[in-house]
PDB file of C-alpha atoms in Angstrom:
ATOM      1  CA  UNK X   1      79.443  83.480  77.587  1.00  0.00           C
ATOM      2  CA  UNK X   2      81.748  81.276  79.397  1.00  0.00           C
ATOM      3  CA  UNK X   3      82.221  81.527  83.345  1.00  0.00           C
ATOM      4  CA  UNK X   4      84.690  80.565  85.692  1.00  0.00           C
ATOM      5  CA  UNK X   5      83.488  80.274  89.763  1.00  0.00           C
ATOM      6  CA  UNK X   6      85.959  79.808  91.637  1.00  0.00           C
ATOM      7  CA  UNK X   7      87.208  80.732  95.222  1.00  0.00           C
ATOM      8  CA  UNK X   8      88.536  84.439  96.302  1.00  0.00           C
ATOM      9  CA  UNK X   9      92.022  83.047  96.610  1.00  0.00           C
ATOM     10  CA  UNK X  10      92.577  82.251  92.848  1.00  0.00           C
ATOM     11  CA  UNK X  11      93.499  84.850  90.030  1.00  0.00           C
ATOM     12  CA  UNK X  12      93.155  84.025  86.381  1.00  0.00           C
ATOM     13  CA  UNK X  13      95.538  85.823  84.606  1.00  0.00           C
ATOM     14  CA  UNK X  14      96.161  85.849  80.963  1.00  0.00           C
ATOM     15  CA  UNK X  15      99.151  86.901  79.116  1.00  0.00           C
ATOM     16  CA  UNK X  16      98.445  88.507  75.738  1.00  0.00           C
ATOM     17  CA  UNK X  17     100.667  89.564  73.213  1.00  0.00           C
ATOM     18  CA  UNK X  18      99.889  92.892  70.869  1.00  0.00           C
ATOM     19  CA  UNK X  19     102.126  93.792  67.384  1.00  0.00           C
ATOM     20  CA  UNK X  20     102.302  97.444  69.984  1.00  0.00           C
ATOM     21  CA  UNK X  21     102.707  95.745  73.273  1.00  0.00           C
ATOM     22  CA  UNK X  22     102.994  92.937  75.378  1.00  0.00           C
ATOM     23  CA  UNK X  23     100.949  92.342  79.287  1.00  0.00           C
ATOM     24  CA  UNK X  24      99.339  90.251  81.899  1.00  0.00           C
ATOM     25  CA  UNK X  25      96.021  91.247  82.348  1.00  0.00           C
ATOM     26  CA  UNK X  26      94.272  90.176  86.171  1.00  0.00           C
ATOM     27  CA  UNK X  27      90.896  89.127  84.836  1.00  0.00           C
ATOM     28  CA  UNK X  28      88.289  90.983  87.316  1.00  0.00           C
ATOM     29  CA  UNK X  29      85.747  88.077  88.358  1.00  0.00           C
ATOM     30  CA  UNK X  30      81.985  89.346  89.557  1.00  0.00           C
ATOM     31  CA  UNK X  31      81.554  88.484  93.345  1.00  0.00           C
ATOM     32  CA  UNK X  32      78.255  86.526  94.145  1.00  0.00           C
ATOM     33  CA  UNK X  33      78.275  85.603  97.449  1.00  0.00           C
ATOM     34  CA  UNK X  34      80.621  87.020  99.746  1.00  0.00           C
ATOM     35  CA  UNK X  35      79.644  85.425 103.510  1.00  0.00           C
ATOM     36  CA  UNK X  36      82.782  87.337 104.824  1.00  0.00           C
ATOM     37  CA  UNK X  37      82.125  90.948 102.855  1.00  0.00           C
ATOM     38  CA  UNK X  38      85.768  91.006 101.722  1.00  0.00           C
ATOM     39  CA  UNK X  39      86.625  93.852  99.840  1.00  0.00           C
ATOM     40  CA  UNK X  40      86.829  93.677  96.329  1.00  0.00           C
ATOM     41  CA  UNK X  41      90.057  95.926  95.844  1.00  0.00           C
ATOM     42  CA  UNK X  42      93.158  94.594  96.478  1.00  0.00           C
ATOM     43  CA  UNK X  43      92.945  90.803  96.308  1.00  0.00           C
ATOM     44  CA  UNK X  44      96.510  90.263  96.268  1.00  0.00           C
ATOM     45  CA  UNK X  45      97.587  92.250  99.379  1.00  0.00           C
ATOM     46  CA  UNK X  46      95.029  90.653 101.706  1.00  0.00           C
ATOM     47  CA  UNK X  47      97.304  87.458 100.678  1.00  0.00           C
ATOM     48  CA  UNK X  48     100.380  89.087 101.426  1.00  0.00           C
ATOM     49  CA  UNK X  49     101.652  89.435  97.882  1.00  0.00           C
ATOM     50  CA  UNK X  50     101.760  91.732  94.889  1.00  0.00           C
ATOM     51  CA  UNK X  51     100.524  91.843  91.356  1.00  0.00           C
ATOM     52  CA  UNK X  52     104.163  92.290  90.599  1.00  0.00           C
ATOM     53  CA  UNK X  53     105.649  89.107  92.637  1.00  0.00           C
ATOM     54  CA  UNK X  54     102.724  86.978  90.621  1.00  0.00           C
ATOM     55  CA  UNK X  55     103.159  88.098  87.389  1.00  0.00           C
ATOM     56  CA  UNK X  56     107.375  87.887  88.189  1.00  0.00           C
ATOM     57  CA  UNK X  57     106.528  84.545  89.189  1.00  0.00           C
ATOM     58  CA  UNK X  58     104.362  83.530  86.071  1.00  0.00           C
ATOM     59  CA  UNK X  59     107.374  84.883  83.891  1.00  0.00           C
ATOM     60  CA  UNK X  60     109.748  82.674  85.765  1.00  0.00           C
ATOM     61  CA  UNK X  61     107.598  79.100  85.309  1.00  0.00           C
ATOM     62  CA  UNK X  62     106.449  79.813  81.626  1.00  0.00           C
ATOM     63  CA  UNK X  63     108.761  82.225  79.928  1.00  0.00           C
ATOM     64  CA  UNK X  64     105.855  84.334  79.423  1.00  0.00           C
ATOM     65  CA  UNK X  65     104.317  82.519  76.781  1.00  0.00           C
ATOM     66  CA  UNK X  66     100.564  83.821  75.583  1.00  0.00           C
ATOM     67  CA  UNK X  67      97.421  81.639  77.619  1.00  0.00           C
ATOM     68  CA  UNK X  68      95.685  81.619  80.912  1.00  0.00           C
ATOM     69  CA  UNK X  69      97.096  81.073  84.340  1.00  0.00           C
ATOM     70  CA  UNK X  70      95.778  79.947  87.591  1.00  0.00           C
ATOM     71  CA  UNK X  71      97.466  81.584  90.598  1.00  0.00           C
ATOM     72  CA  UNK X  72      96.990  80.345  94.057  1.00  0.00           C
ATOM     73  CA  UNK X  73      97.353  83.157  96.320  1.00  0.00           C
ATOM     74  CA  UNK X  74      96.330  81.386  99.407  1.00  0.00           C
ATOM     75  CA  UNK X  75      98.994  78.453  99.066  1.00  0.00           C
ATOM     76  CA  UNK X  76     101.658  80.811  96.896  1.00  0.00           C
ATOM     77  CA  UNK X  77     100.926  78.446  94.076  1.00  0.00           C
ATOM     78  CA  UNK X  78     100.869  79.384  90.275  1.00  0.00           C
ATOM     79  CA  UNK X  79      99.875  76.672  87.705  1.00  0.00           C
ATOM     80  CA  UNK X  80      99.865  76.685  83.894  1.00  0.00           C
ATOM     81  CA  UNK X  81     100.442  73.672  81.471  1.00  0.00           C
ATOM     82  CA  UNK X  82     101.034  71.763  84.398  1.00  0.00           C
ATOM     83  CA  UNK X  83     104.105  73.206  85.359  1.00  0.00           C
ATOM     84  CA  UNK X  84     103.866  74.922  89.652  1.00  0.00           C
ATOM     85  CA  UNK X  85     105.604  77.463  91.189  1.00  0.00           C
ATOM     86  CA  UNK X  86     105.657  79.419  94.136  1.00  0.00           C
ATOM     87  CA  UNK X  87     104.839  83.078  94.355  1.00  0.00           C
TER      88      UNK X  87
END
């Protein structure tokens, strides 16, 4: 099983592609330590953002093409192949 820790501020989202439909799926992380006992809910609003500006945001920089992305939701940053833009 592969793992990814990172911060509270990031979101790994992937984009997948189905023959019945097409989405971006917010990959749920398991919290392990938690010195500040945010709630796990929301992430996004507790940044002052959406799920819907982000994934608007990762259509914008990447045409929606299939993979993983990296948004920043502390600095408004999303990265994938390289490319950065702000949410």
């Amino acid at each position: 099983m592969n793992s990814i820790i990172h911060p509270i501020r990031f979101r790994v989202i992937e984009r997948k592609i189905t023959p019945e439909r097409s989405y971006w799926h917010f990959i749920k992380g398991k919290t392990f330590y938690n010195p500040l006992n945010l709630p796990d809910g929301d992430i996004e609003f507790m940044f002052g953002t959406t799920k819907n500006k982000v994934v608007v945001e990762l259509f914008r920089i990447s045409g929606g093409k299939v993979g993983y992305y990296l948004a920043d939701l502390r600095q408004k940053n999303t990265t994938t192949a390289g490319k950065i833009g702000i949410v």
